[in-house]
Amino acid sequence: MADTTTANLTVTTISLTMAEIGLLNPLPVVAAELDQPYTVGEGVPEELQASARYGVVPNVYPYLMQDGYSREAAPREVPAVVLENSRIKVTVIPSLGGRIWEIFDKETGKQLLHTHDAPQLANIALRKAWFAGGLEWNIGTRGHSPTSCDPLHTAIVHTPDGKHILRVWEYERLRQVVFQVDIWLPADSAVVFAAVRLRNPNDHDVPMYWWSNAAIPETNRTRVIAPADEAFGSDYTTDITRVRPTAHNGYDGTWLVNSPHAADYFFDIDPSERRWVVAADDDGDGLAMLSTGLLRGKKLFVWGQGQGGKRWQEWLSPGAGPYAEIQAGLAQTQFEHLVMPAGAQWAWVEAYGNGKLDPDTSHGTDWDAAVAQASQRLEELLPHEELEAMLPEAIGNADVPPSKMLLHGSGWGVVDRERRRKAGLAWIDESGTPFVDESVTEEQQPWLDLLAGKAFDGAPGFVAGADWEALLSGQDSPEAIFHLATMRHARQDLEGAKDGYGQVIAAEGARPRTIALAHRGLGLALLAAGQDPEGLAELRNGVEADSANTALLTEAITLSIRHGDPALALELNESAPKAGAGVGRMTFLRALALARTGHAAEAAAILREGVEIPDLREGEDALADLWQEVCPDDAVPAAYQFGMH
């Protein structure tokens, strides 16, 4: 992406100090391991309860995990596109999920988004790798998107009426839909616009999830306002319940610094009200999120003022200061999926700018007055009818072909197009969102070859669906049998999976890597069935069959401890690598296994020396828990306090 300028749109790079994403984890994601939504408590309508039960998936198969990163950051140039006029400057980073990284208000000199030059990768997203800051697009299921850290297909689009649009798009594999975001900044506009379109090419309904998440700076005087008296709240430990954010557990949670721990507030906005949420700092400045009617949900998230919340913020944004998030979604809460009908297209327009509220009113004790003044101010910033009137034009522009391609996303859109063509199934009009052969890599090519009638001899990437299972059933190679077993496993057909894995293990000529993964798959299936000794034995066989596979080793050690055989974990840990991104996790697992085998002093010595786990999961309190177990007389060090409550 060489520097080029088109009207108020500049293609360039920005310098960020961050770690590399690293290699994909080669282990297919087959276990039922996604965190399930919290249970629903008092005061929650049946409609919400039903949509919280709908569309839940066991895992993010066919995606592979992105956990090959470390915390060793280095400066690098990242492709960027800048949209700028006389009032605001907007920076987008297409290679990292198409995220809007900066919205800079020139009049006040303030960044409306939490942004910094050293984002730290961490285990927060559905595929693990994620970083804090900016404004991100989340699709698929509850959690940060599978595409959070992926390059998206990116192009500049010139419309017939002279508009210059930055477009990002991708094929989302979990729901098998296509999404696109068109971003534009009119001359002299105080707000930047984003038109989102989702298309379901399937001949069946799909559960749909979308949330646009904006990280905002947290100051001692920042308050978040939305046109609702009540919300559906969660504090990451208890049920979802109806709450009053301004009087919740003895404090006003709309002030960011009042919450003692992490919390979500999903504002219960009346359907007759305009959909908005806005932040206001000491001067009344802050990000306003506005949308057309389809984007119903509006949310506030805070990390809280506890040690764990502060530790997470420093972990994610070293030296960049605290932040919170305001968000907008299709459903009322993030625990829900909506039914997207077969062949449907959904679209809406979002707008972002400085709310510039009156600080006295927005920070006053009269919530109704604060809401009324914010509503009036946002109507002045962007009239509701004007925003709604943009939707038909945005839908029309969505199919205008790209004028200049900037970046290729994944080749999976090409693969699914060809699969559908072979099966005689409908597909989208690609005029505005082409999926081109240049995006195809070694992950996708074997599947295209299979569609073309060639023999299947394995692939590093994975696919899902009845079409693929039928195609593989006609093949007799160990690789085909393995992938078929994996597909069955991912959809929790454990008996079918075990049968297939067994065939691979017994097959002549199977590759060592495939045999190792078959042992691993069989082990996971046995563990899921409650056959712990047999399952752990298969995991051990997998490690022995492919001793260089660090991901396999890490998983086997973790599950050995979890399923009651820490001695096996210690034995396996002896072969762990002494360098690389996974060393911190391996060191912790060794300490945990030592504690579980009665060697508390040795475990304590490891923790006292210092352990850093790059892929520590959000809400994972394992470091603090182990410290309290093996060093009961000493306070947990701040570096180990990641508890969200």
PDB file of C-alpha atoms in Angstrom, residues 339-596:
ATOM      1  CA  VAL A 339     -32.621 -14.959  13.252  1.00  0.00           C
ATOM      2  CA  MET A 340     -31.306 -13.813   9.866  1.00  0.00           C
ATOM      3  CA  PRO A 341     -33.564 -15.337   7.200  1.00  0.00           C
ATOM      4  CA  ALA A 342     -32.310 -17.306   4.210  1.00  0.00           C
ATOM      5  CA  GLY A 343     -31.108 -14.992   1.451  1.00  0.00           C
ATOM      6  CA  ALA A 344     -31.552 -11.894   3.615  1.00  0.00           C
ATOM      7  CA  GLN A 345     -29.582  -8.663   3.423  1.00  0.00           C
ATOM      8  CA  TRP A 346     -29.372  -6.411   6.473  1.00  0.00           C
ATOM      9  CA  ALA A 347     -27.891  -2.917   6.405  1.00  0.00           C
ATOM     10  CA  TRP A 348     -27.594   0.101   8.637  1.00  0.00           C
ATOM     11  CA  VAL A 349     -25.551   3.295   8.983  1.00  0.00           C
ATOM     12  CA  GLU A 350     -23.465   4.279  11.984  1.00  0.00           C
ATOM     13  CA  ALA A 351     -22.086   7.753  12.721  1.00  0.00           C
ATOM     14  CA  TYR A 352     -19.284   8.811  15.070  1.00  0.00           C
ATOM     15  CA  GLY A 353     -18.227  12.243  16.262  1.00  0.00           C
ATOM     16  CA  ASN A 354     -17.749  14.487  19.296  1.00  0.00           C
ATOM     17  CA  GLY A 355     -20.992  14.790  21.245  1.00  0.00           C
ATOM     18  CA  LYS A 356     -19.862  18.112  22.792  1.00  0.00           C
ATOM     19  CA  LEU A 357     -22.409  18.011  25.585  1.00  0.00           C
ATOM     20  CA  ASP A 358     -22.995  20.730  28.140  1.00  0.00           C
ATOM     21  CA  PRO A 359     -20.709  19.591  30.983  1.00  0.00           C
ATOM     22  CA  ASP A 360     -22.875  20.975  33.788  1.00  0.00           C
ATOM     23  CA  THR A 361     -26.011  19.180  32.625  1.00  0.00           C
ATOM     24  CA  SER A 362     -24.327  15.959  31.541  1.00  0.00           C
ATOM     25  CA  HIS A 363     -22.534  15.742  34.894  1.00  0.00           C
ATOM     26  CA  GLY A 364     -25.497  16.815  36.995  1.00  0.00           C
ATOM     27  CA  THR A 365     -27.564  14.712  39.349  1.00  0.00           C
ATOM     28  CA  ASP A 366     -30.696  14.911  37.155  1.00  0.00           C
ATOM     29  CA  TRP A 367     -30.418  11.914  34.804  1.00  0.00           C
ATOM     30  CA  ASP A 368     -33.507  12.877  32.813  1.00  0.00           C
ATOM     31  CA  ALA A 369     -32.069  16.334  32.192  1.00  0.00           C
ATOM     32  CA  ALA A 370     -28.735  14.841  31.130  1.00  0.00           C
ATOM     33  CA  VAL A 371     -30.494  12.513  28.674  1.00  0.00           C
ATOM     34  CA  ALA A 372     -32.678  15.308  27.286  1.00  0.00           C
ATOM     35  CA  GLN A 373     -29.738  17.660  26.779  1.00  0.00           C
ATOM     36  CA  ALA A 374     -27.639  14.931  25.153  1.00  0.00           C
ATOM     37  CA  SER A 375     -30.521  14.013  22.861  1.00  0.00           C
ATOM     38  CA  GLN A 376     -30.906  17.634  21.803  1.00  0.00           C
ATOM     39  CA  ARG A 377     -27.176  18.077  21.261  1.00  0.00           C
ATOM     40  CA  LEU A 378     -26.902  14.916  19.147  1.00  0.00           C
ATOM     41  CA  GLU A 379     -29.876  16.017  17.059  1.00  0.00           C
ATOM     42  CA  GLU A 380     -27.915  19.213  16.327  1.00  0.00           C
ATOM     43  CA  LEU A 381     -24.785  17.209  15.556  1.00  0.00           C
ATOM     44  CA  LEU A 382     -26.650  14.927  13.135  1.00  0.00           C
ATOM     45  CA  PRO A 383     -30.429  15.078  12.733  1.00  0.00           C
ATOM     46  CA  HIS A 384     -32.099  11.691  13.052  1.00  0.00           C
ATOM     47  CA  GLU A 385     -34.017  12.040   9.781  1.00  0.00           C
ATOM     48  CA  GLU A 386     -30.806  12.965   7.956  1.00  0.00           C
ATOM     49  CA  LEU A 387     -29.063   9.829   9.224  1.00  0.00           C
ATOM     50  CA  GLU A 388     -32.017   7.582   8.348  1.00  0.00           C
ATOM     51  CA  ALA A 389     -32.168   9.138   4.873  1.00  0.00           C
ATOM     52  CA  MET A 390     -28.585   8.017   4.237  1.00  0.00           C
ATOM     53  CA  LEU A 391     -29.510   4.326   4.414  1.00  0.00           C
ATOM     54  CA  PRO A 392     -31.055   3.866   0.927  1.00  0.00           C
ATOM     55  CA  GLU A 393     -28.094   5.606  -0.704  1.00  0.00           C
ATOM     56  CA  ALA A 394     -25.644   3.525   1.330  1.00  0.00           C
ATOM     57  CA  ILE A 395     -27.393   0.317   0.227  1.00  0.00           C
ATOM     58  CA  GLY A 396     -27.178   1.483  -3.379  1.00  0.00           C
ATOM     59  CA  ASN A 397     -23.488   2.309  -3.059  1.00  0.00           C
ATOM     60  CA  ALA A 398     -22.724  -1.086  -1.486  1.00  0.00           C
ATOM     61  CA  ASP A 399     -22.599  -2.745  -4.917  1.00  0.00           C
ATOM     62  CA  VAL A 400     -20.483  -0.083  -6.648  1.00  0.00           C
ATOM     63  CA  PRO A 401     -17.317  -1.927  -7.781  1.00  0.00           C
ATOM     64  CA  PRO A 402     -13.987  -1.057  -6.158  1.00  0.00           C
ATOM     65  CA  SER A 403     -11.946   1.555  -7.978  1.00  0.00           C
ATOM     66  CA  LYS A 404      -8.638   0.577  -6.396  1.00  0.00           C
ATOM     67  CA  MET A 405      -7.832  -2.579  -4.428  1.00  0.00           C
ATOM     68  CA  LEU A 406      -5.537  -1.947  -1.470  1.00  0.00           C
ATOM     69  CA  LEU A 407      -5.344  -5.248   0.397  1.00  0.00           C
ATOM     70  CA  HIS A 408      -6.509  -8.840   0.069  1.00  0.00           C
ATOM     71  CA  GLY A 409      -8.238 -10.663   2.886  1.00  0.00           C
ATOM     72  CA  SER A 410      -8.590 -14.426   3.083  1.00  0.00           C
ATOM     73  CA  GLY A 411      -9.252 -16.810   0.208  1.00  0.00           C
ATOM     74  CA  TRP A 412     -12.171 -18.503   1.971  1.00  0.00           C
ATOM     75  CA  GLY A 413     -14.704 -16.427   0.077  1.00  0.00           C
ATOM     76  CA  VAL A 414     -13.323 -17.874  -3.160  1.00  0.00           C
ATOM     77  CA  VAL A 415     -13.590 -21.388  -1.760  1.00  0.00           C
ATOM     78  CA  ASP A 416     -17.182 -20.992  -0.631  1.00  0.00           C
ATOM     79  CA  ARG A 417     -18.224 -19.417  -3.932  1.00  0.00           C
ATOM     80  CA  GLU A 418     -16.830 -22.408  -5.808  1.00  0.00           C
ATOM     81  CA  ARG A 419     -18.428 -24.856  -3.376  1.00  0.00           C
ATOM     82  CA  ARG A 420     -21.820 -23.266  -3.922  1.00  0.00           C
ATOM     83  CA  ARG A 421     -21.399 -23.201  -7.674  1.00  0.00           C
ATOM     84  CA  LYS A 422     -20.558 -26.905  -7.721  1.00  0.00           C
ATOM     85  CA  ALA A 423     -23.627 -27.682  -5.604  1.00  0.00           C
ATOM     86  CA  GLY A 424     -25.927 -25.376  -7.581  1.00  0.00           C
ATOM     87  CA  LEU A 425     -26.483 -23.116  -4.563  1.00  0.00           C
ATOM     88  CA  ALA A 426     -27.070 -19.375  -4.505  1.00  0.00           C
ATOM     89  CA  TRP A 427     -24.225 -16.945  -3.851  1.00  0.00           C
ATOM     90  CA  ILE A 428     -23.940 -13.196  -3.435  1.00  0.00           C
ATOM     91  CA  ASP A 429     -23.493 -10.557  -6.127  1.00  0.00           C
ATOM     92  CA  GLU A 430     -19.755  -9.881  -5.857  1.00  0.00           C
ATOM     93  CA  SER A 431     -19.853  -6.571  -7.766  1.00  0.00           C
ATOM     94  CA  GLY A 432     -18.983  -4.506  -4.713  1.00  0.00           C
ATOM     95  CA  THR A 433     -17.121  -7.160  -2.753  1.00  0.00           C
ATOM     96  CA  PRO A 434     -15.042  -9.315  -5.108  1.00  0.00           C
ATOM     97  CA  PHE A 435     -13.281 -12.401  -3.799  1.00  0.00           C
ATOM     98  CA  VAL A 436     -10.280 -12.797  -6.058  1.00  0.00           C
ATOM     99  CA  ASP A 437      -7.977 -15.713  -6.856  1.00  0.00           C
ATOM    100  CA  GLU A 438      -4.970 -13.706  -5.661  1.00  0.00           C
ATOM    101  CA  SER A 439      -6.240 -14.129  -2.085  1.00  0.00           C
ATOM    102  CA  VAL A 440      -6.009 -17.935  -2.213  1.00  0.00           C
ATOM    103  CA  THR A 441      -3.169 -19.492  -0.188  1.00  0.00           C
ATOM    104  CA  GLU A 442      -2.026 -23.002   0.721  1.00  0.00           C
ATOM    105  CA  GLU A 443      -4.795 -23.068   3.335  1.00  0.00           C
ATOM    106  CA  GLN A 444      -7.486 -22.930   0.671  1.00  0.00           C
ATOM    107  CA  GLN A 445      -5.943 -24.436  -2.471  1.00  0.00           C
ATOM    108  CA  PRO A 446      -6.396 -28.127  -1.501  1.00  0.00           C
ATOM    109  CA  TRP A 447     -10.117 -27.525  -1.041  1.00  0.00           C
ATOM    110  CA  LEU A 448     -10.421 -25.876  -4.445  1.00  0.00           C
ATOM    111  CA  ASP A 449      -8.580 -28.860  -5.916  1.00  0.00           C
ATOM    112  CA  LEU A 450     -11.036 -31.220  -4.218  1.00  0.00           C
ATOM    113  CA  LEU A 451     -13.933 -29.300  -5.734  1.00  0.00           C
ATOM    114  CA  ALA A 452     -12.227 -29.641  -9.116  1.00  0.00           C
ATOM    115  CA  GLY A 453     -12.201 -33.427  -8.759  1.00  0.00           C
ATOM    116  CA  LYS A 454      -8.603 -33.950  -7.690  1.00  0.00           C
ATOM    117  CA  ALA A 455      -7.583 -36.467  -5.033  1.00  0.00           C
ATOM    118  CA  PHE A 456      -7.396 -34.989  -1.541  1.00  0.00           C
ATOM    119  CA  ASP A 457      -4.048 -35.341   0.180  1.00  0.00           C
ATOM    120  CA  GLY A 458      -4.462 -33.051   3.163  1.00  0.00           C
ATOM    121  CA  ALA A 459      -4.713 -29.347   3.957  1.00  0.00           C
ATOM    122  CA  PRO A 460      -3.447 -27.081   6.743  1.00  0.00           C
ATOM    123  CA  GLY A 461      -6.817 -25.318   6.885  1.00  0.00           C
ATOM    124  CA  PHE A 462     -10.187 -26.787   7.831  1.00  0.00           C
ATOM    125  CA  VAL A 463     -13.709 -26.556   6.422  1.00  0.00           C
ATOM    126  CA  ALA A 464     -17.199 -27.389   7.659  1.00  0.00           C
ATOM    127  CA  GLY A 465     -20.486 -28.443   6.136  1.00  0.00           C
ATOM    128  CA  ALA A 466     -22.416 -31.352   4.649  1.00  0.00           C
ATOM    129  CA  ASP A 467     -21.056 -30.666   1.137  1.00  0.00           C
ATOM    130  CA  TRP A 468     -17.503 -31.128   2.294  1.00  0.00           C
ATOM    131  CA  GLU A 469     -18.329 -34.239   4.293  1.00  0.00           C
ATOM    132  CA  ALA A 470     -19.954 -35.777   1.213  1.00  0.00           C
ATOM    133  CA  LEU A 471     -16.941 -34.960  -0.955  1.00  0.00           C
ATOM    134  CA  LEU A 472     -14.487 -36.392   1.577  1.00  0.00           C
ATOM    135  CA  SER A 473     -16.582 -39.526   2.019  1.00  0.00           C
ATOM    136  CA  GLY A 474     -15.724 -40.388  -1.568  1.00  0.00           C
ATOM    137  CA  GLN A 475     -11.995 -40.315  -0.789  1.00  0.00           C
ATOM    138  CA  ASP A 476     -10.026 -43.077   0.920  1.00  0.00           C
ATOM    139  CA  SER A 477      -6.762 -41.380   1.876  1.00  0.00           C
ATOM    140  CA  PRO A 478      -5.864 -41.120   5.587  1.00  0.00           C
ATOM    141  CA  GLU A 479      -5.893 -37.331   5.170  1.00  0.00           C
ATOM    142  CA  ALA A 480      -9.476 -37.365   3.887  1.00  0.00           C
ATOM    143  CA  ILE A 481     -10.598 -39.685   6.686  1.00  0.00           C
ATOM    144  CA  PHE A 482      -8.907 -37.427   9.254  1.00  0.00           C
ATOM    145  CA  HIS A 483     -10.588 -34.254   7.984  1.00  0.00           C
ATOM    146  CA  LEU A 484     -13.947 -36.010   7.873  1.00  0.00           C
ATOM    147  CA  ALA A 485     -13.484 -37.178  11.473  1.00  0.00           C
ATOM    148  CA  THR A 486     -12.527 -33.627  12.458  1.00  0.00           C
ATOM    149  CA  MET A 487     -15.711 -32.190  10.931  1.00  0.00           C
ATOM    150  CA  ARG A 488     -17.794 -34.720  12.829  1.00  0.00           C
ATOM    151  CA  HIS A 489     -15.943 -33.928  16.043  1.00  0.00           C
ATOM    152  CA  ALA A 490     -16.436 -30.188  15.640  1.00  0.00           C
ATOM    153  CA  ARG A 491     -20.206 -30.665  15.440  1.00  0.00           C
ATOM    154  CA  GLN A 492     -20.012 -32.992  18.481  1.00  0.00           C
ATOM    155  CA  ASP A 493     -20.630 -36.313  16.715  1.00  0.00           C
ATOM    156  CA  LEU A 494     -18.174 -37.966  19.074  1.00  0.00           C
ATOM    157  CA  GLU A 495     -18.839 -41.553  18.012  1.00  0.00           C
ATOM    158  CA  GLY A 496     -18.384 -40.736  14.333  1.00  0.00           C
ATOM    159  CA  ALA A 497     -15.226 -38.806  15.164  1.00  0.00           C
ATOM    160  CA  LYS A 498     -13.724 -41.628  17.236  1.00  0.00           C
ATOM    161  CA  ASP A 499     -14.397 -44.120  14.452  1.00  0.00           C
ATOM    162  CA  GLY A 500     -12.635 -41.905  11.909  1.00  0.00           C
ATOM    163  CA  TYR A 501      -9.657 -41.169  14.134  1.00  0.00           C
ATOM    164  CA  GLY A 502      -9.257 -44.881  14.772  1.00  0.00           C
ATOM    165  CA  GLN A 503      -9.169 -45.567  11.032  1.00  0.00           C
ATOM    166  CA  VAL A 504      -6.428 -42.971  10.550  1.00  0.00           C
ATOM    167  CA  ILE A 505      -4.296 -44.410  13.357  1.00  0.00           C
ATOM    168  CA  ALA A 506      -4.588 -47.886  11.846  1.00  0.00           C
ATOM    169  CA  ALA A 507      -4.045 -46.758   8.248  1.00  0.00           C
ATOM    170  CA  GLU A 508      -0.984 -47.585   6.189  1.00  0.00           C
ATOM    171  CA  GLY A 509       1.055 -44.632   5.004  1.00  0.00           C
ATOM    172  CA  ALA A 510      -0.518 -41.887   7.124  1.00  0.00           C
ATOM    173  CA  ARG A 511       1.766 -38.949   7.809  1.00  0.00           C
ATOM    174  CA  PRO A 512       3.195 -38.634  11.348  1.00  0.00           C
ATOM    175  CA  ARG A 513       1.532 -35.221  11.755  1.00  0.00           C
ATOM    176  CA  THR A 514      -1.854 -36.638  10.788  1.00  0.00           C
ATOM    177  CA  ILE A 515      -1.426 -39.654  13.073  1.00  0.00           C
ATOM    178  CA  ALA A 516      -0.541 -37.289  15.927  1.00  0.00           C
ATOM    179  CA  LEU A 517      -3.628 -35.159  15.327  1.00  0.00           C
ATOM    180  CA  ALA A 518      -5.800 -38.289  15.110  1.00  0.00           C
ATOM    181  CA  HIS A 519      -4.493 -39.463  18.496  1.00  0.00           C
ATOM    182  CA  ARG A 520      -5.182 -35.999  19.834  1.00  0.00           C
ATOM    183  CA  GLY A 521      -8.712 -35.921  18.412  1.00  0.00           C
ATOM    184  CA  LEU A 522      -9.452 -39.359  19.805  1.00  0.00           C
ATOM    185  CA  GLY A 523      -8.088 -38.262  23.173  1.00  0.00           C
ATOM    186  CA  LEU A 524     -10.340 -35.199  23.278  1.00  0.00           C
ATOM    187  CA  ALA A 525     -13.372 -37.278  22.330  1.00  0.00           C
ATOM    188  CA  LEU A 526     -12.613 -39.803  25.078  1.00  0.00           C
ATOM    189  CA  LEU A 527     -12.164 -37.034  27.643  1.00  0.00           C
ATOM    190  CA  ALA A 528     -15.495 -35.523  26.587  1.00  0.00           C
ATOM    191  CA  ALA A 529     -17.077 -38.935  27.202  1.00  0.00           C
ATOM    192  CA  GLY A 530     -15.619 -39.130  30.718  1.00  0.00           C
ATOM    193  CA  GLN A 531     -12.928 -41.700  29.845  1.00  0.00           C
ATOM    194  CA  ASP A 532     -10.061 -39.753  31.380  1.00  0.00           C
ATOM    195  CA  PRO A 533      -7.247 -42.356  31.561  1.00  0.00           C
ATOM    196  CA  GLU A 534      -7.870 -43.520  27.997  1.00  0.00           C
ATOM    197  CA  GLY A 535      -8.144 -39.948  26.729  1.00  0.00           C
ATOM    198  CA  LEU A 536      -4.902 -38.823  28.365  1.00  0.00           C
ATOM    199  CA  ALA A 537      -3.116 -41.894  26.992  1.00  0.00           C
ATOM    200  CA  GLU A 538      -4.173 -40.881  23.477  1.00  0.00           C
ATOM    201  CA  LEU A 539      -2.941 -37.325  24.021  1.00  0.00           C
ATOM    202  CA  ARG A 540       0.392 -38.753  25.125  1.00  0.00           C
ATOM    203  CA  ASN A 541       0.480 -40.909  21.983  1.00  0.00           C
ATOM    204  CA  GLY A 542      -0.133 -37.780  19.922  1.00  0.00           C
ATOM    205  CA  VAL A 543       2.780 -35.964  21.522  1.00  0.00           C
ATOM    206  CA  GLU A 544       5.058 -38.940  20.919  1.00  0.00           C
ATOM    207  CA  ALA A 545       3.995 -39.127  17.264  1.00  0.00           C
ATOM    208  CA  ASP A 546       4.835 -35.445  16.622  1.00  0.00           C
ATOM    209  CA  SER A 547       7.226 -34.273  19.309  1.00  0.00           C
ATOM    210  CA  ALA A 548       7.932 -30.978  17.531  1.00  0.00           C
ATOM    211  CA  ASN A 549       4.306 -29.824  17.797  1.00  0.00           C
ATOM    212  CA  THR A 550       4.421 -27.389  20.714  1.00  0.00           C
ATOM    213  CA  ALA A 551       0.688 -26.682  20.573  1.00  0.00           C
ATOM    214  CA  LEU A 552      -0.023 -30.389  20.946  1.00  0.00           C
ATOM    215  CA  LEU A 553       2.352 -30.620  23.903  1.00  0.00           C
ATOM    216  CA  THR A 554       0.884 -27.575  25.653  1.00  0.00           C
ATOM    217  CA  GLU A 555      -2.642 -28.908  25.294  1.00  0.00           C
ATOM    218  CA  ALA A 556      -1.662 -32.374  26.544  1.00  0.00           C
ATOM    219  CA  ILE A 557       0.017 -30.920  29.632  1.00  0.00           C
ATOM    220  CA  THR A 558      -2.951 -28.638  30.362  1.00  0.00           C
ATOM    221  CA  LEU A 559      -5.484 -31.445  30.054  1.00  0.00           C
ATOM    222  CA  SER A 560      -3.354 -33.860  32.084  1.00  0.00           C
ATOM    223  CA  ILE A 561      -3.568 -31.479  35.033  1.00  0.00           C
ATOM    224  CA  ARG A 562      -7.246 -30.715  34.462  1.00  0.00           C
ATOM    225  CA  HIS A 563      -8.161 -34.400  34.304  1.00  0.00           C
ATOM    226  CA  GLY A 564      -6.254 -35.539  37.358  1.00  0.00           C
ATOM    227  CA  ASP A 565      -2.826 -36.718  36.168  1.00  0.00           C
ATOM    228  CA  PRO A 566      -0.322 -33.991  37.102  1.00  0.00           C
ATOM    229  CA  ALA A 567       2.488 -36.556  37.125  1.00  0.00           C
ATOM    230  CA  LEU A 568       1.955 -37.082  33.404  1.00  0.00           C
ATOM    231  CA  ALA A 569       1.992 -33.311  32.975  1.00  0.00           C
ATOM    232  CA  LEU A 570       5.394 -33.089  34.660  1.00  0.00           C
ATOM    233  CA  GLU A 571       6.724 -35.893  32.530  1.00  0.00           C
ATOM    234  CA  LEU A 572       5.525 -34.230  29.322  1.00  0.00           C
ATOM    235  CA  ASN A 573       6.830 -30.863  30.473  1.00  0.00           C
ATOM    236  CA  GLU A 574      10.381 -32.214  30.437  1.00  0.00           C
ATOM    237  CA  SER A 575      10.352 -31.963  26.640  1.00  0.00           C
ATOM    238  CA  ALA A 576       8.941 -28.413  26.562  1.00  0.00           C
ATOM    239  CA  PRO A 577      10.915 -25.870  24.503  1.00  0.00           C
ATOM    240  CA  LYS A 578      13.070 -23.426  26.428  1.00  0.00           C
ATOM    241  CA  ALA A 579      12.413 -20.470  24.104  1.00  0.00           C
ATOM    242  CA  GLY A 580       9.514 -19.049  22.133  1.00  0.00           C
ATOM    243  CA  ALA A 581       6.084 -17.558  22.706  1.00  0.00           C
ATOM    244  CA  GLY A 582       4.789 -20.531  24.689  1.00  0.00           C
ATOM    245  CA  VAL A 583       7.496 -20.653  27.365  1.00  0.00           C
ATOM    246  CA  GLY A 584       5.529 -18.550  29.873  1.00  0.00           C
ATOM    247  CA  ARG A 585       2.512 -20.841  29.672  1.00  0.00           C
ATOM    248  CA  MET A 586       4.731 -23.935  29.948  1.00  0.00           C
ATOM    249  CA  THR A 587       6.506 -22.518  32.993  1.00  0.00           C
ATOM    250  CA  PHE A 588       3.197 -21.858  34.714  1.00  0.00           C
ATOM    251  CA  LEU A 589       1.933 -25.346  33.874  1.00  0.00           C
ATOM    252  CA  ARG A 590       5.063 -26.831  35.408  1.00  0.00           C
ATOM    253  CA  ALA A 591       4.455 -24.883  38.607  1.00  0.00           C
ATOM    254  CA  LEU A 592       0.817 -25.970  38.648  1.00  0.00           C
ATOM    255  CA  ALA A 593       1.737 -29.635  38.115  1.00  0.00           C
ATOM    256  CA  LEU A 594       4.333 -29.433  40.879  1.00  0.00           C
ATOM    257  CA  ALA A 595       1.726 -28.040  43.255  1.00  0.00           C
ATOM    258  CA  ARG A 596      -0.690 -30.820  42.323  1.00  0.00           C
TER     259      ARG A 596
END
